[in-house]
Amino acid sequence: MIFFHHSDAKAFEKVWETKGFHNPESAVYDAKESVLYVSNMDGEALKKDGKGGVSKISTEGKIIDLSWVKGMNAPKGVDIFQGNLYVSDIDRLVKINLKTKATKSFPIPNAKFLNDVAVDSVGNVYVSDMMDNSIYRVTKQGKVSVWLKDNKLEGPNGLLVIDDTLYVASWGIMKKGSTATSKMGNIKKVDINNKTISQFGSSIPIGNLDGIEADGSGGF
């Protein structure tokens, strides 16, 4: 895992690098404890082998607990809300209590390739399904539903909620049976209140986008 610092000059500088992970996919910062949680697939992206898990590391890159949570399959997107870590794991969302490590699973049976996770201000969890142009929602009460399914999402991958907007980093329009794209992705925004999809910035393809975070200056 490599940690970069983004300076005011818009350049990236490598601050530290940590080895020892097993196919790390995503990371999230816990501001309360000043640590990072990293999802490790440890195998194929869709293989249910129980080898995946989550690591806990310091903000200096020191591994605190490589196998903080074990027994997952191929965990990918992660987000934190009110003392819980939310992790996508192929066809389910897993909720992990940060203090006790107690877990609760929310199956999403029709999912094809769950990817990123984002939580809104009231605790609704959004999970992208890159292979099905879908975004699922798991409410704070645990109700699972297809929140939005639309080809305009163009392979939704990274998710980020800011106020009443869900920003989506799209992978692109994929060729049948493949993650290769006939058109690369860009950034979309979805109004959480009415589910209207619009373009953020230019509609010109940017690349096969993965995670998305705000840069603090109105961009990502």
Short mmCIF file of C-alpha atoms in Angstrom, two decimals:
data_model
loop_
_atom_site.label_atom_id
_atom_site.label_comp_id
_atom_site.label_asym_id
_atom_site.label_seq_id
_atom_site.Cartn_x
_atom_site.Cartn_y
_atom_site.Cartn_z
CA MET A 1 0.00 0.00 0.00
CA ILE A 2 1.34 3.45 -0.96
CA PHE A 3 0.23 6.64 0.75
CA PHE A 4 0.43 9.89 -1.23
CA HIS A 5 0.27 13.48 -0.04
CA HIS A 6 -1.62 15.91 -2.29
CA SER A 7 -0.04 19.36 -2.07
CA ASP A 8 -1.49 22.74 -2.98
CA ALA A 9 0.49 22.53 -6.20
CA LYS A 10 -1.77 19.60 -7.21
CA ALA A 11 1.17 17.19 -7.30
CA PHE A 12 1.33 13.86 -5.50
CA GLU A 13 4.21 12.95 -3.25
CA LYS A 14 4.80 9.47 -1.84
CA VAL A 15 4.98 9.73 1.95
CA TRP A 16 5.29 6.06 2.89
CA GLU A 17 4.86 2.55 1.55
CA THR A 18 3.78 -0.53 3.49
CA LYS A 19 4.18 -4.13 2.40
CA GLY A 20 2.56 -7.28 3.72
CA PHE A 21 -1.01 -6.87 2.54
CA HIS A 22 -2.83 -9.47 0.45
CA ASN A 23 -4.40 -7.85 -2.60
CA PRO A 24 -5.36 -4.60 -0.82
CA GLU A 25 -8.39 -3.04 -2.49
CA SER A 26 -9.60 -0.01 -0.51
CA ALA A 27 -8.73 2.05 2.54
CA VAL A 28 -10.66 4.39 4.82
CA TYR A 29 -9.45 6.82 7.49
CA ASP A 30 -10.94 6.67 10.98
CA ALA A 31 -10.61 10.26 12.20
CA LYS A 32 -11.71 9.39 15.73
CA GLU A 33 -8.91 6.88 16.30
CA SER A 34 -6.48 8.27 13.71
CA VAL A 35 -5.99 4.90 12.00
CA LEU A 36 -6.65 3.41 8.58
CA TYR A 37 -8.61 0.27 7.71
CA VAL A 38 -7.58 -1.61 4.56
CA SER A 39 -9.62 -4.31 2.81
CA ASN A 40 -7.63 -7.32 1.56
CA MET A 41 -9.15 -9.55 -1.12
CA ASP A 42 -6.35 -12.15 -0.83
CA GLY A 43 -7.43 -13.91 -3.98
CA GLU A 44 -9.79 -13.57 -6.92
CA ALA A 45 -12.34 -10.75 -6.98
CA LEU A 46 -15.38 -13.06 -7.07
CA LYS A 47 -14.12 -16.12 -5.23
CA LYS A 48 -15.88 -17.09 -2.02
CA ASP A 49 -12.94 -18.67 -0.23
CA GLY A 50 -13.01 -17.04 3.21
CA LYS A 51 -9.44 -15.79 2.78
CA GLY A 52 -10.21 -12.05 2.69
CA GLY A 53 -10.22 -9.63 5.57
CA VAL A 54 -9.46 -6.17 6.90
CA SER A 55 -6.17 -4.77 8.21
CA LYS A 56 -5.66 -1.93 10.68
CA ILE A 57 -2.68 0.39 10.22
CA SER A 58 -1.38 3.66 11.61
CA THR A 59 -1.27 6.92 9.64
CA GLU A 60 2.51 6.42 9.43
CA GLY A 61 2.04 3.12 7.62
CA LYS A 62 2.79 0.79 10.55
CA ILE A 63 0.70 -2.37 10.56
CA ILE A 64 -1.22 -2.52 13.85
CA ASP A 65 -3.14 -5.71 13.02
CA LEU A 66 -2.75 -7.33 9.61
CA SER A 67 -5.71 -9.65 10.24
CA TRP A 68 -7.93 -7.31 12.25
CA VAL A 69 -10.98 -9.08 10.79
CA LYS A 70 -10.71 -12.44 9.04
CA GLY A 71 -13.02 -14.86 7.26
CA MET A 72 -14.33 -12.59 4.53
CA ASN A 73 -14.27 -13.49 0.85
CA ALA A 74 -13.08 -10.68 -1.44
CA PRO A 75 -13.79 -7.43 0.47
CA LYS A 76 -13.56 -4.25 -1.55
CA GLY A 77 -15.13 -0.85 -0.75
CA VAL A 78 -15.07 0.48 2.82
CA ASP A 79 -16.61 3.38 4.71
CA ILE A 80 -17.15 4.37 8.36
CA PHE A 81 -20.27 5.72 10.05
CA GLN A 82 -21.04 6.10 13.75
CA GLY A 83 -18.58 3.54 15.05
CA ASN A 84 -19.11 0.92 12.36
CA LEU A 85 -17.06 -0.10 9.35
CA TYR A 86 -19.08 -1.04 6.26
CA VAL A 87 -17.47 -3.39 3.73
CA SER A 88 -18.72 -4.77 0.43
CA ASP A 89 -17.97 -8.47 -0.05
CA ILE A 90 -19.00 -9.85 -3.46
CA ASP A 91 -22.75 -10.20 -2.84
CA ARG A 92 -23.21 -8.82 0.66
CA LEU A 93 -22.57 -5.79 2.80
CA VAL A 94 -20.79 -6.45 6.09
CA LYS A 95 -21.15 -4.15 9.10
CA ILE A 96 -18.29 -4.37 11.62
CA ASN A 97 -18.34 -2.71 15.03
CA LEU A 98 -15.02 -0.86 15.38
CA LYS A 99 -14.75 -1.53 19.12
CA THR A 100 -15.95 -5.13 19.44
CA LYS A 101 -15.41 -6.37 15.85
CA ALA A 102 -18.89 -7.89 16.00
CA THR A 103 -20.19 -8.35 12.45
CA LYS A 104 -23.57 -8.35 10.78
CA SER A 105 -24.11 -9.37 7.18
CA PHE A 106 -26.70 -7.99 4.76
CA PRO A 107 -27.04 -10.36 1.77
CA ILE A 108 -27.64 -8.80 -1.65
CA PRO A 109 -28.59 -11.95 -3.60
CA ASN A 110 -28.90 -10.50 -7.11
CA ALA A 111 -25.61 -8.61 -7.00
CA LYS A 112 -23.04 -9.36 -9.69
CA PHE A 113 -19.95 -7.44 -8.53
CA LEU A 114 -20.35 -5.26 -5.46
CA ASN A 115 -17.62 -2.68 -5.30
CA ASP A 116 -17.51 0.62 -3.42
CA VAL A 117 -19.43 1.76 -0.34
CA ALA A 118 -20.57 5.22 0.81
CA VAL A 119 -22.77 6.27 3.74
CA ASP A 120 -25.01 9.33 3.79
CA SER A 121 -25.67 11.65 6.75
CA VAL A 122 -28.55 9.57 8.12
CA GLY A 123 -26.86 6.18 7.86
CA ASN A 124 -28.10 4.83 4.54
CA VAL A 125 -25.35 2.78 2.88
CA TYR A 126 -24.92 2.88 -0.90
CA VAL A 127 -23.11 0.01 -2.64
CA SER A 128 -22.11 0.06 -6.31
CA ASP A 129 -22.51 -2.96 -8.58
CA MET A 130 -20.09 -2.27 -11.39
CA MET A 131 -21.17 -5.19 -13.58
CA ASP A 132 -24.89 -4.43 -13.42
CA ASN A 133 -25.07 -0.61 -13.65
CA SER A 134 -26.76 -0.65 -10.27
CA ILE A 135 -26.48 0.99 -6.89
CA TYR A 136 -27.99 -0.78 -3.90
CA ARG A 137 -29.06 0.89 -0.69
CA VAL A 138 -29.09 -0.62 2.77
CA THR A 139 -31.04 1.59 5.15
CA LYS A 140 -30.08 2.20 8.76
CA GLN A 141 -32.86 -0.24 9.65
CA GLY A 142 -31.26 -2.92 7.45
CA LYS A 143 -33.63 -2.90 4.48
CA VAL A 144 -31.87 -3.83 1.24
CA SER A 145 -33.09 -2.60 -2.15
CA VAL A 146 -31.97 -1.72 -5.66
CA TRP A 147 -31.84 2.03 -5.20
CA LEU A 148 -30.89 2.89 -8.78
CA LYS A 149 -30.35 0.83 -11.93
CA ASP A 150 -29.50 2.79 -15.07
CA ASN A 151 -27.11 2.33 -17.98
CA LYS A 152 -26.19 6.01 -17.63
CA LEU A 153 -24.09 4.98 -14.64
CA GLU A 154 -21.66 3.32 -17.08
CA GLY A 155 -20.11 0.80 -14.70
CA PRO A 156 -20.43 2.54 -11.32
CA ASN A 157 -17.33 1.99 -9.24
CA GLY A 158 -16.22 4.56 -6.65
CA LEU A 159 -18.89 6.27 -4.53
CA LEU A 160 -18.83 9.40 -2.38
CA VAL A 161 -21.69 11.20 -0.63
CA ILE A 162 -21.49 14.97 -0.13
CA ASP A 163 -24.64 16.55 1.30
CA ASP A 164 -27.54 15.35 -0.89
CA THR A 165 -25.38 14.25 -3.81
CA LEU A 166 -23.91 10.85 -4.54
CA TYR A 167 -20.82 11.15 -6.74
CA VAL A 168 -20.02 8.13 -8.88
CA ALA A 169 -16.67 7.32 -10.47
CA SER A 170 -17.57 5.14 -13.43
CA TRP A 171 -15.36 2.39 -14.81
CA GLY A 172 -16.82 2.82 -18.28
CA ILE A 173 -19.00 0.92 -20.72
CA MET A 174 -17.79 -2.67 -20.58
CA LYS A 175 -17.63 -5.18 -23.38
CA LYS A 176 -19.80 -8.24 -22.91
CA GLY A 177 -18.28 -10.74 -20.50
CA SER A 178 -15.26 -8.56 -19.79
CA THR A 179 -14.07 -5.63 -17.69
CA ALA A 180 -12.42 -4.20 -20.80
CA THR A 181 -14.24 -1.06 -21.93
CA SER A 182 -15.44 0.26 -25.25
CA LYS A 183 -15.71 3.68 -23.60
CA MET A 184 -13.80 4.75 -20.51
CA GLY A 185 -15.56 6.31 -17.56
CA ASN A 186 -15.87 9.73 -15.94
CA ILE A 187 -17.60 11.24 -12.91
CA LYS A 188 -21.36 11.32 -12.51
CA LYS A 189 -23.48 12.85 -9.79
CA VAL A 190 -26.81 11.57 -8.56
CA ASP A 191 -29.33 13.66 -6.64
CA ILE A 192 -30.16 11.48 -3.63
CA ASN A 193 -33.63 13.00 -3.31
CA ASN A 194 -34.88 12.34 -6.85
CA LYS A 195 -32.19 9.99 -8.30
CA THR A 196 -31.49 12.30 -11.24
CA ILE A 197 -28.17 11.43 -12.91
CA SER A 198 -26.05 14.22 -14.36
CA GLN A 199 -22.49 14.75 -15.46
CA PHE A 200 -19.86 16.26 -13.18
CA GLY A 201 -17.69 18.43 -15.40
CA SER A 202 -16.91 17.32 -18.91
CA SER A 203 -18.53 14.28 -20.48
CA ILE A 204 -15.18 13.37 -22.07
CA PRO A 205 -14.01 9.92 -20.90
CA ILE A 206 -11.26 10.16 -18.27
CA GLY A 207 -10.26 6.55 -17.65
CA ASN A 208 -11.32 3.36 -15.90
CA LEU A 209 -12.09 5.11 -12.63
CA ASP A 210 -11.95 3.38 -9.27
CA GLY A 211 -12.22 5.17 -5.91
CA ILE A 212 -13.23 8.80 -5.51
CA GLU A 213 -12.43 11.37 -2.80
CA ALA A 214 -12.90 15.14 -2.64
CA ASP A 215 -9.76 17.29 -2.90
CA GLY A 216 -11.18 20.09 -0.75
CA SER A 217 -11.17 22.55 -3.63
CA GLY A 218 -14.34 21.55 -5.44
CA GLY A 219 -12.75 18.70 -7.36
CA PHE A 220 -11.91 15.02 -6.90
#
